[in-house]
Amino acid sequence: MDSDGTRDARGTHANPVPRPAGPPRVPPRPARAPGVPPVPDGSAFLSWLRAPRPDAPPGVWRFGHKARPKDEPEQIPTRQLLSGAVIGFLCGWLLCSLLWNGYLGGFWSWPWFVMAPDSWTLGRAGRLSSLSYAYYVLFFAGIFAVFGKISRWGEVWRRFGPPAWRGAVPAHEPPPAPEQDPAEWPQLRAAGAVDAAERLAAEARAGQMRDVDHARIARAWQGVRSGRFGLATFTGAVLQDGAAACLHPSGERDLPTRLARHDLLTGQVRLGTTADDARNPYAYRGTGLGLGPELLGTSLLAVGPAGSGKTGTVIRPLAESLCLHALAGRAAVVVVGAAGAGLGPADAYDVVVQIGNPESVYDLDLYGGTSDPDEAAAVLAEALVGDLAEPHQGGDTRRSTTVLAQLLGPFRSVHGRFPSVPELRQLLDGAPGPMAALRKGLEDSRQESLLRELDARERQMGNAGDVGGILADRVALLDRPAFAGFFDTSGQSRPFSLKALDHPVRVRIDLPQRGHADASRMLARLVLAQFTASVAVREDRSLFACLIIDDATGVVTPEAVRGVQRLRSGNAGVVLTLRTLDDVPRPLRGPLLGATGCRMALSGLTPWDGQDFAEVWGKEWIEARDVTDRQIIAETPAGKVLHAVRRVITGKAPTARAVTVRQVERERWSASELAHGVPPGHAVLSLTTVKGEHAPPLLVDLRG
């Protein structure tokens, strides 16, 4: 083996390969010092910020949207278009040939010879001049132009010529004027905060601003305009921190990960693409589907079997979008689902309540953070026995509320707090020791009115229709070893209360589905009842509040439906998912579909579920065409021969077609179409905004 480690084919040493002589090659000089990251570029952010977002119908993804006509333009079939173009060309060619050869006379050349001087019409030796030939060319070109207009040659060129080959080329729009450039913050300049606008514009150009920063600072500026903050305070924060001004209390400026496309300038999240289907309105076909607070404010109900994509394609993107809105100071979100359901990482939330997990940092306040016994009793009664109320709009839980209030009021008066789960269970069971201790405490403090409440509770315990036993059985579902460290009322834990929805908070509540399904459904009802009660008494309703419940089985009660109906006026909404409408009592299905403004039916729906959606979506007038083929009977010998020849060639008898057009009323989506006509990964979705604008049921590809 030689110096470069090579041998020849016979195993002996090969001659070393000669190396060319010359100066050693010097590597190029690096653009920056080692270890220094590249200089950020704000062009991507500026392009996103300056992208057009025209007004569009509800549910249309507005980022870069190009409006389409409301009605579909009539398109000529390809065969008819091409045959008409060829026939028009042949007719023009025939007419020009007849005129040139003089078969139709020379009238078409008279205007030229009459109006033009002889020096233009005739050249040397009496021949036609070049100007005369130019006249002929123009005249024949005019003939072909007329036939081309009639035969639609322009449409042939657009559909089959180079314009169709090249495709759409994005137009490069010039940068907007400074007074119209959102990156220059013209609203701040108009208000006199020029220094703050210059600081923000410089950081945007340098790539140090994100979409969340822009949305958060714009939200803070709205607070200045509404009078909640002072201009000097806002300007000072911007000059000091720049794009990091007015941070969320968590200090985060973005989520750890993003799976969906978001546009915080319009507040939308893209869920998919509206299918190019004849059942969709033409203005929606092929457009993106975007949902925002203006649609979620009317609440959303999604129904589909397991595996249809409710969590991955609907719940996760919506939760992600609302968490971004919370970081921007626009929203407060509470996401409820089973542990491990894929509702986003724990780092994306401020509070994560893992009920039944000993490692959970936060606890859930069983009484919603209120100090009023009557309010606490109403919310707790809805959670415990709300599903047992009469399933119609007049059903309620007033008897259960009264029983709980008769115990919660005296207990809080004596102990200064509400009872824990074991204590509440003993009181509902009428255990002698706790009841006697409670009576003694009331007698010592001389609480006569509360003593009468306790006396009434003791008298009702012996009645056959007393609901105390049912309440005790439901509370026993929470008095389990798995929940021993939860629902503490002694102040030693960190309970989360939905009273915190006055702030832009991100909350995830994991329910213990495995082995505790009844308790999970009861806790979901508790969270929904506390949410509807809390958003109704908020002082600042400019903050959008949303509750997302993944799998709302057993959650829909008469009181819950009434609460959902009241959310729109409080700038709040809920998102509920169900595997089937059979999980909702039959008398509540219609009210639930009527209370939610956005309704989604995913693929795999059953026909009886589809019937409920078909009824709530109603009918529409369409133009129906009835085509009738009638056989033509020949009466003359020549006609019979012609029909026989035609039958031999075509194999069919000669017929005459009659078309009848009439207006009929038909279901927008029938139960059979919803059950069998929705492809996998698709859904049919109808939308309603908080302002009352409607979008008809749309077939949407949730994978697009």
XYZ file of C-alpha atoms in Angstrom:
704
model
C 0.000 0.000 0.000
C 1.444 3.375 -0.998
C 1.151 6.811 0.550
C -2.416 7.469 -0.600
C -3.587 3.952 0.394
C -4.025 2.455 -3.147
C -2.910 -0.794 -4.727
C -2.929 -1.970 -8.337
C -4.975 -4.890 -9.601
C -2.098 -7.416 -9.055
C -1.728 -6.528 -5.388
C 1.563 -4.641 -5.859
C 2.118 -1.027 -4.992
C 0.740 1.397 -7.583
C 2.399 4.624 -8.532
C 1.138 7.574 -6.523
C -1.266 9.889 -8.301
C 0.492 13.147 -9.180
C -1.038 16.253 -7.585
C -1.072 19.547 -9.490
C 1.215 22.195 -8.107
C -0.174 25.574 -7.173
C -1.077 27.872 -4.293
C -3.402 26.406 -1.632
C -7.125 27.218 -1.983
C -8.425 29.657 0.654
C -12.064 29.125 1.818
C -14.429 32.062 1.293
C -14.843 34.553 4.102
C -17.982 33.888 6.188
C -20.754 36.447 6.030
C -20.973 36.653 9.847
C -19.069 35.566 12.918
C -19.363 31.903 13.899
C -22.333 31.183 16.137
C -24.221 34.371 15.256
C -27.724 33.715 13.831
C -28.694 35.338 10.551
C -30.197 38.795 10.642
C -33.988 38.453 10.775
C -35.981 39.671 7.848
C -39.447 41.166 8.289
C -40.517 40.743 4.672
C -42.632 37.665 5.454
C -44.462 39.450 8.259
C -44.972 42.575 6.152
C -46.314 40.496 3.263
C -48.760 38.810 5.642
C -49.802 42.142 7.119
C -50.308 43.839 3.744
C -52.114 40.912 2.106
C -55.628 41.782 0.880
C -58.526 40.700 3.088
C -61.673 41.769 1.255
C -65.123 41.532 2.760
C -66.600 38.105 2.153
C -69.674 36.045 3.088
C -69.667 34.305 6.474
C -67.181 31.467 6.751
C -64.942 32.458 3.815
C -61.204 32.518 4.566
C -60.531 36.181 3.863
C -56.723 36.086 3.688
C -55.885 36.593 0.009
C -59.476 35.848 -0.987
C -60.624 36.681 -4.511
C -64.349 37.221 -4.751
C -66.336 35.161 -7.232
C -69.674 35.994 -8.865
C -72.737 35.117 -6.865
C -74.182 33.048 -9.717
C -72.244 30.533 -11.783
C -71.560 31.814 -15.325
C -72.948 29.672 -18.095
C -70.179 27.607 -19.683
C -70.608 26.208 -23.172
C -69.724 22.514 -23.535
C -66.340 21.877 -25.129
C -67.729 19.955 -28.102
C -70.246 22.656 -28.899
C -67.653 25.416 -28.479
C -65.043 23.808 -30.748
C -67.525 22.775 -33.434
C -68.998 26.280 -33.496
C -65.519 27.816 -33.826
C -64.623 25.523 -36.744
C -67.947 26.158 -38.520
C -67.545 29.913 -38.047
C -64.054 29.791 -39.556
C -65.261 27.793 -42.569
C -68.164 30.158 -43.131
C -65.865 33.183 -43.017
C -63.421 31.512 -45.382
C -66.228 30.654 -47.837
C -67.618 34.195 -47.799
C -64.198 35.753 -48.364
C -63.514 33.328 -51.231
C -66.804 34.183 -52.918
C -66.132 37.910 -52.602
C -62.545 37.670 -53.871
C -63.497 35.620 -56.925
C -66.350 37.972 -57.801
C -69.205 35.494 -57.450
C -71.121 38.015 -55.329
C -70.193 41.070 -57.358
C -67.811 43.929 -56.613
C -70.026 46.023 -54.353
C -67.713 45.406 -51.367
C -64.822 47.290 -53.097
C -66.885 50.315 -54.219
C -66.327 52.415 -51.060
C -62.589 52.251 -51.555
C -62.562 53.156 -55.242
C -65.182 55.890 -54.800
C -63.715 57.640 -51.757
C -59.945 57.138 -52.248
C -57.969 59.139 -54.872
C -56.709 57.361 -57.991
C -53.091 57.621 -56.825
C -54.027 55.379 -53.868
C -56.142 52.849 -55.684
C -54.056 52.241 -58.863
C -50.327 51.806 -59.137
C -48.080 51.460 -62.146
C -49.401 49.952 -65.391
C -52.962 50.119 -64.058
C -52.402 47.520 -61.375
C -53.777 47.729 -57.866
C -51.645 49.567 -55.380
C -50.476 48.209 -52.020
C -53.042 50.420 -50.269
C -55.810 48.641 -52.172
C -54.514 45.287 -50.975
C -54.406 46.677 -47.457
C -58.097 47.617 -47.797
C -58.915 44.061 -48.892
C -57.024 42.626 -45.928
C -58.848 44.909 -43.512
C -62.215 44.079 -45.070
C -61.626 40.334 -44.878
C -60.261 40.706 -41.317
C -63.500 42.448 -40.394
C -65.479 39.523 -41.790
C -63.438 37.047 -39.748
C -63.834 39.280 -36.676
C -67.616 39.136 -37.029
C -67.607 35.357 -37.426
C -65.115 35.045 -34.572
C -67.410 37.039 -32.285
C -70.357 34.871 -33.224
C -68.338 31.637 -32.879
C -66.691 32.677 -29.542
C -63.080 32.389 -30.681
C -62.045 34.468 -27.669
C -63.399 31.873 -25.255
C -61.611 29.129 -27.210
C -58.374 31.107 -26.808
C -58.895 31.549 -23.062
C -59.825 27.921 -22.403
C -57.378 26.126 -24.709
C -54.738 28.696 -25.681
C -51.579 29.977 -23.957
C -53.539 31.809 -21.197
C -54.737 28.413 -19.985
C -51.240 26.906 -20.279
C -49.450 29.559 -18.273
C -51.892 29.517 -15.352
C -52.497 32.328 -12.947
C -49.467 34.548 -12.361
C -49.624 36.498 -9.091
C -49.657 40.187 -9.640
C -47.050 42.237 -7.826
C -48.920 45.057 -6.195
C -47.039 48.237 -5.367
C -46.486 48.947 -1.668
C -49.310 50.966 -0.125
C -48.979 54.610 0.737
C -47.640 55.342 4.257
C -51.017 56.655 5.413
C -52.639 53.377 4.292
C -49.850 50.953 5.204
C -50.841 48.919 8.295
C -47.157 48.313 9.015
C -46.717 52.055 9.620
C -49.528 52.170 12.235
C -51.409 55.150 10.763
C -53.986 55.101 13.592
C -51.243 55.792 16.143
C -49.800 58.574 14.001
C -53.218 60.175 13.642
C -53.596 60.187 17.438
C -50.215 61.842 17.958
C -48.218 58.766 19.072
C -45.669 59.150 16.276
C -42.716 57.860 18.311
C -44.572 54.684 19.240
C -45.588 54.143 15.610
C -41.987 54.590 14.441
C -40.745 52.070 17.019
C -43.320 49.456 16.011
C -42.737 50.005 12.279
C -38.969 49.627 12.714
C -39.357 46.356 14.612
C -41.770 45.061 11.976
C -39.263 45.774 9.206
C -36.486 44.154 11.249
C -38.467 40.929 11.695
C -38.913 41.310 15.456
C -42.726 41.430 15.384
C -45.131 38.502 15.067
C -48.792 38.248 14.274
C -49.619 37.791 17.970
C -47.661 40.951 18.820
C -49.561 42.940 16.227
C -52.921 41.653 17.465
C -52.017 42.251 21.103
C -50.872 45.833 20.554
C -53.928 46.539 18.391
C -56.105 45.239 21.241
C -54.294 47.514 23.699
C -54.844 50.446 21.343
C -58.582 49.675 21.353
C -58.429 49.980 25.136
C -56.862 53.419 24.740
C -59.608 54.524 22.358
C -62.321 53.212 24.688
C -60.831 55.067 27.653
C -59.727 52.057 29.709
C -56.042 52.974 29.343
C -54.241 56.269 29.005
C -52.372 57.285 25.863
C -49.252 58.141 27.851
C -49.218 54.717 29.508
C -49.588 52.968 26.171
C -46.913 55.075 24.476
C -44.481 54.567 27.334
C -44.920 50.788 27.227
C -44.355 50.681 23.458
C -41.268 52.893 23.596
C -39.809 50.748 26.364
C -40.595 47.232 25.109
C -41.397 47.674 21.419
C -43.164 44.662 19.949
C -43.087 42.955 23.375
C -45.262 45.642 24.959
C -48.530 44.855 26.746
C -47.594 41.207 27.222
C -49.990 38.508 28.349
C -49.623 37.755 32.089
C -47.891 34.485 31.183
C -45.171 36.394 29.333
C -45.655 34.259 26.215
C -45.725 35.806 22.749
C -46.739 32.685 20.810
C -47.784 29.070 21.221
C -45.174 26.299 21.358
C -46.590 24.697 18.209
C -49.192 25.497 15.573
C -51.008 22.883 13.546
C -53.588 25.055 11.768
C -53.409 28.221 9.679
C -54.368 31.354 11.576
C -55.007 34.937 10.542
C -55.107 37.073 13.659
C -55.810 40.202 11.644
C -59.295 38.874 10.871
C -59.410 36.504 13.840
C -59.993 33.435 11.655
C -58.644 29.908 11.747
C -58.773 27.817 8.580
C -60.533 24.471 9.017
C -60.574 23.284 5.412
C -61.765 24.064 1.904
C -65.290 24.349 0.608
C -65.767 21.589 -1.932
C -66.236 22.410 -5.612
C -69.629 20.730 -5.583
C -72.850 21.663 -7.366
C -74.703 21.625 -4.036
C -72.569 24.506 -2.746
C -73.293 28.100 -3.817
C -70.954 29.198 -6.588
C -69.479 32.026 -4.477
C -68.244 29.481 -1.902
C -66.841 26.783 -4.184
C -63.117 26.266 -3.785
C -62.741 28.918 -1.078
C -61.150 28.323 2.313
C -63.332 27.843 5.376
C -62.454 30.225 8.201
C -64.109 30.496 11.609
C -63.691 33.327 14.090
C -65.310 34.807 17.191
C -68.031 36.400 15.069
C -69.239 32.871 14.250
C -68.334 31.071 17.476
C -70.327 33.718 19.320
C -73.470 31.913 18.129
C -72.074 28.554 19.385
C -71.127 25.492 17.336
C -72.482 21.941 17.474
C -70.545 19.210 15.631
C -72.047 15.719 15.333
C -70.188 12.742 13.914
C -69.235 9.185 14.865
C -65.944 8.230 16.453
C -63.090 8.609 13.980
C -64.831 11.223 11.836
C -62.306 13.911 12.847
C -64.156 15.988 15.416
C -61.184 16.394 17.754
C -58.343 16.609 15.257
C -59.936 18.737 12.537
C -62.406 20.863 14.530
C -61.679 21.031 18.262
C -57.868 21.244 18.145
C -57.696 24.097 15.571
C -60.417 26.063 17.377
C -58.701 25.632 20.743
C -55.406 26.686 19.189
C -56.975 29.772 17.644
C -58.646 30.851 20.872
C -55.383 30.379 22.780
C -53.725 32.768 20.304
C -56.574 35.216 20.838
C -56.014 34.927 24.591
C -52.319 35.751 24.161
C -53.445 38.797 22.179
C -55.760 39.845 25.019
C -58.914 39.216 23.024
C -60.415 36.041 24.472
C -60.678 33.651 27.391
C -60.971 29.959 26.588
C -61.777 26.840 28.600
C -61.220 23.472 26.894
C -62.778 20.373 28.471
C -62.013 16.853 27.302
C -60.743 13.451 28.275
C -57.159 13.081 29.417
C -54.936 12.408 26.406
C -57.553 13.505 23.866
C -55.050 15.644 21.946
C -56.331 19.089 22.900
C -52.902 20.684 22.725
C -49.742 20.593 24.846
C -49.807 21.754 28.454
C -47.402 24.594 27.567
C -50.120 26.152 25.420
C -52.333 26.781 28.485
C -52.031 28.890 31.590
C -54.030 26.513 33.797
C -54.228 22.741 33.362
C -56.642 20.973 35.719
C -56.116 17.198 35.643
C -58.935 15.815 37.754
C -57.974 12.485 39.270
C -54.254 12.990 38.624
C -52.287 13.483 41.884
C -49.669 15.504 39.992
C -52.181 18.175 38.964
C -51.108 21.632 40.086
C -54.604 23.117 39.969
C -57.910 22.010 41.435
C -61.473 22.707 40.285
C -63.713 24.862 42.452
C -66.866 22.844 43.001
C -68.918 25.969 43.761
C -67.684 28.217 40.957
C -65.892 30.728 43.180
C -69.128 32.273 44.457
C -69.946 33.146 48.074
C -73.711 33.138 47.547
C -75.241 29.838 48.776
C -78.240 30.144 46.480
C -76.077 30.658 43.384
C -73.784 27.802 44.400
C -76.796 25.549 45.005
C -78.270 26.324 41.564
C -75.032 25.538 39.735
C -74.328 22.423 41.743
C -77.880 21.102 41.309
C -77.574 21.496 37.532
C -74.348 19.482 37.602
C -75.659 16.729 39.864
C -79.158 16.044 38.567
C -79.587 18.296 35.530
C -79.821 15.254 33.267
C -82.689 13.911 35.401
C -84.881 16.993 34.884
C -87.908 16.721 32.647
C -86.487 16.815 29.088
C -88.518 19.750 27.826
C -88.100 23.492 27.945
C -90.160 23.782 31.144
C -88.069 21.254 33.065
C -85.784 22.568 35.816
C -83.942 21.579 38.988
C -85.644 23.916 41.467
C -86.374 21.182 44.030
C -82.748 20.049 44.032
C -81.595 23.661 44.260
C -83.792 24.197 47.301
C -82.437 21.101 49.053
C -78.835 22.130 48.475
C -79.486 25.720 49.528
C -81.004 24.467 52.811
C -77.656 22.871 53.610
C -75.071 25.143 51.985
C -76.345 28.316 53.647
C -76.215 27.039 57.258
C -72.875 25.274 56.688
C -71.208 28.397 55.293
C -72.605 30.505 58.127
C -71.104 28.153 60.731
C -67.766 27.233 59.096
C -67.123 30.217 56.830
C -66.775 27.972 53.792
C -68.776 25.520 51.736
C -68.696 21.807 52.622
C -66.230 19.434 51.020
C -67.463 16.454 49.041
C -67.489 13.995 51.995
C -69.176 16.574 54.228
C -71.821 17.369 51.617
C -72.527 13.673 51.133
C -73.066 13.174 54.870
C -75.402 16.151 55.095
C -77.489 14.946 52.136
C -77.666 11.462 53.656
C -78.887 13.035 56.906
C -76.089 11.632 59.062
C -76.981 12.373 62.733
C -73.541 13.584 63.802
C -72.948 16.263 61.115
C -76.555 17.457 61.287
C -76.414 17.798 65.076
C -73.100 19.655 64.909
C -74.506 22.004 62.300
C -77.612 22.653 64.419
C -75.507 23.365 67.496
C -73.393 25.860 65.585
C -76.480 27.696 64.367
C -77.983 27.752 67.853
C -74.766 29.126 69.326
C -74.685 31.934 66.750
C -78.458 32.448 67.020
C -79.125 32.127 63.300
C -82.890 31.699 63.518
C -83.591 31.977 59.779
C -80.959 29.378 58.956
C -82.296 27.133 61.714
C -85.665 27.186 59.994
C -83.948 26.146 56.754
C -82.317 23.237 58.552
C -85.620 22.250 60.191
C -87.310 22.195 56.804
C -84.541 19.952 55.444
C -84.945 17.513 58.341
C -88.724 17.372 57.842
C -88.323 16.575 54.124
C -85.914 13.704 54.750
C -88.701 11.340 55.660
C -90.899 12.103 52.651
C -91.131 9.661 49.778
C -90.469 12.318 47.111
C -87.362 13.751 48.739
C -84.520 14.294 46.241
C -81.847 14.352 48.946
C -81.089 10.668 48.424
C -80.613 11.161 44.681
C -78.289 14.095 45.318
C -76.316 12.048 47.824
C -75.915 9.234 45.304
C -74.617 11.679 42.701
C -72.205 13.301 45.166
C -70.958 9.795 46.011
C -69.555 9.602 42.456
C -67.081 12.322 43.468
C -66.398 10.848 46.908
C -63.963 8.305 45.509
C -60.298 7.627 46.365
C -59.234 8.896 42.935
C -60.678 12.333 43.764
C -59.574 12.465 47.405
C -57.239 15.388 46.856
C -59.646 17.395 44.696
C -62.547 19.789 45.297
C -60.913 21.003 48.492
C -62.687 23.889 50.229
C -60.253 24.433 53.101
C -58.014 26.804 51.099
C -55.006 24.494 51.045
C -55.170 23.827 47.266
C -55.172 26.029 44.166
C -58.733 25.788 42.871
C -59.602 27.254 39.493
C -62.837 29.173 39.258
C -64.609 30.259 36.093
C -64.948 33.697 37.658
C -61.510 34.248 36.108
C -63.079 34.669 32.659
C -62.791 38.428 33.104
C -59.146 37.971 32.081
C -57.556 36.520 28.914
C -56.873 33.099 30.428
C -56.222 29.736 28.739
C -57.571 26.748 30.637
C -57.616 23.021 29.906
C -59.611 20.639 32.101
C -58.847 16.926 31.715
C -61.692 14.659 32.758
C -61.082 11.113 34.075
C -62.987 9.154 31.452
C -61.545 5.717 32.184
C -63.501 4.155 35.031
C -65.314 7.377 35.950
C -67.573 8.082 32.969
C -70.545 9.191 35.101
C -68.356 11.495 37.185
C -66.829 12.951 34.000
C -70.233 13.767 32.549
C -71.273 15.338 35.836
C -68.129 17.487 35.952
C -68.672 18.575 32.330
C -72.192 19.696 33.279
C -70.689 21.535 36.243
C -68.220 23.427 34.050
C -70.941 24.327 31.526
C -73.272 25.551 34.288
C -70.504 27.628 35.884
C -69.540 29.036 32.479
C -73.055 30.191 31.568
C -73.485 31.695 35.047
C -70.115 33.490 34.997
C -70.260 35.084 31.551
C -73.674 36.566 32.346
C -72.234 38.752 35.144
C -68.961 39.830 33.525
C -68.173 43.528 33.659
C -65.933 43.621 30.573
C -67.816 41.904 27.773
C -65.408 43.051 25.087
C -63.371 39.922 25.921
C -64.743 36.961 24.004
C -65.293 33.909 26.233
C -65.599 30.415 24.776
C -66.081 26.972 26.291
C -65.072 23.945 24.221
C -66.352 20.533 25.333
C -65.000 17.561 23.437
C -67.724 14.885 23.701
C -70.744 16.547 25.311
C -72.523 13.264 25.974
C -74.834 13.696 28.961
C -74.131 17.445 29.144
C -77.159 18.801 27.295
C -79.958 19.527 29.758
C -82.958 21.883 29.619
C -81.104 24.474 31.686
C -77.976 24.077 29.546
C -79.986 24.796 26.384
C -81.435 27.925 27.969
C -77.945 28.991 29.026
C -76.563 28.537 25.511
C -79.353 30.718 24.136
C -78.239 33.586 26.410
C -74.532 33.445 25.531
C -74.720 35.473 22.320
C -75.681 38.671 24.141
C -72.741 38.217 26.537
C -70.084 37.935 23.779
C -69.556 34.269 24.558
C -70.144 30.913 22.934
C -69.715 27.178 23.354
C -68.419 24.456 21.056
C -69.978 21.034 21.624
C -69.281 17.736 19.908
C -71.469 14.634 19.960
C -71.085 11.173 18.478
C -74.806 11.068 17.765
C -77.881 13.106 18.565
C -79.206 10.045 20.393
C -77.011 11.198 23.293
C -79.463 14.105 23.677
C -83.046 13.502 24.883
C -85.475 13.630 21.973
C -87.399 16.723 23.245
C -84.102 18.670 23.501
C -82.698 17.954 20.027
C -84.734 20.619 18.259
C -84.077 23.314 20.900
C -80.357 22.458 20.909
C -80.074 22.767 17.126
C -82.050 25.995 17.297
C -79.891 27.451 20.098
C -76.630 26.919 18.175
C -76.046 29.149 15.178
C -73.336 26.943 13.594
C -74.211 23.299 12.954
C -71.853 20.675 11.546
C -72.714 17.163 10.377
C -69.614 15.061 9.735
C -69.340 12.013 7.500
C -70.768 8.772 8.817
C -73.919 10.320 10.262
C -76.903 8.037 10.784
C -80.083 8.672 8.735
C -82.137 9.525 11.840
C -79.524 12.100 12.891
C -79.527 13.404 9.329
C -83.288 13.850 9.536
C -82.905 16.297 12.440
C -80.311 18.319 10.506
C -82.467 18.259 7.374
C -85.411 19.663 9.319
C -83.452 22.496 10.907
C -81.810 23.438 7.572
C -85.180 23.599 5.840
C -85.949 23.678 2.135
C -85.172 25.894 -0.839
C -86.674 26.631 -4.255
C -84.783 25.137 -7.170
C -85.291 24.930 -10.918
C -86.169 21.366 -11.946
C -85.967 20.142 -15.542
C -88.144 17.281 -16.751
C -86.962 15.746 -20.049
C -89.372 13.612 -22.068
C -88.413 11.646 -25.190
C -91.316 10.996 -27.626
C -90.949 8.644 -30.573
C -91.551 10.256 -33.993
C -93.899 8.342 -36.316
C -93.212 8.860 -40.031
C -96.275 9.172 -42.276
C -94.708 9.375 -45.763
C -92.725 6.636 -47.517
C -89.644 8.857 -47.715
C -89.866 9.603 -44.006
C -90.157 5.930 -43.174
C -87.067 5.169 -45.264
C -85.155 7.990 -43.561
C -86.177 6.740 -40.114
C -85.142 3.199 -41.012
C -81.705 4.375 -42.146
C -81.335 6.440 -38.963
C -82.333 3.451 -36.818
C -79.716 1.295 -38.536
C -76.986 3.896 -38.003
C -77.766 4.934 -34.420
C -79.469 1.824 -33.141
C -82.295 3.921 -31.692
C -85.675 4.995 -32.939
C -86.039 8.690 -33.908
C -87.334 10.681 -30.948
C -88.275 14.268 -30.163
C -87.125 15.665 -26.809
C -89.394 17.916 -24.738
C -87.959 19.845 -21.766
C -90.209 21.193 -18.998
C -88.754 23.689 -16.509
C -90.532 24.320 -13.218
C -89.835 25.657 -9.730
C -89.967 23.049 -6.940
C -89.193 23.117 -3.221
C -86.560 20.637 -2.067
C -84.583 19.966 1.121
C -81.181 21.627 1.130
C -79.639 18.373 2.369
C -81.791 15.307 2.789
C -81.276 12.732 5.502
C -80.129 10.177 2.923
C -77.552 12.573 1.445
C -76.168 13.397 4.889
C -75.912 9.716 5.759
C -74.518 8.403 2.463
C -73.439 11.379 0.336
C -70.795 13.015 2.554
C -67.306 11.662 1.661
C -64.844 10.682 4.408
C -63.026 13.660 5.853
C -65.836 16.001 4.830
C -68.653 17.697 6.701
C -71.754 19.747 5.973
C -71.679 23.030 7.886
C -74.120 25.911 8.212
C -73.043 29.209 9.771
C -74.637 32.203 11.482
C -72.831 35.325 12.661
C -73.635 37.312 15.772
C -75.059 40.004 13.481
C -77.531 37.560 11.947
C -75.839 36.850 8.607
C -76.375 33.305 7.378
C -74.438 30.866 5.231
C -76.340 27.899 3.756
C -75.189 24.334 4.462
C -71.800 23.881 2.798
C -69.961 20.690 1.918
C -66.463 21.219 3.341
C -63.287 19.192 2.966
C -61.772 19.273 6.459
C -58.497 17.824 5.146
C -57.829 20.690 2.724
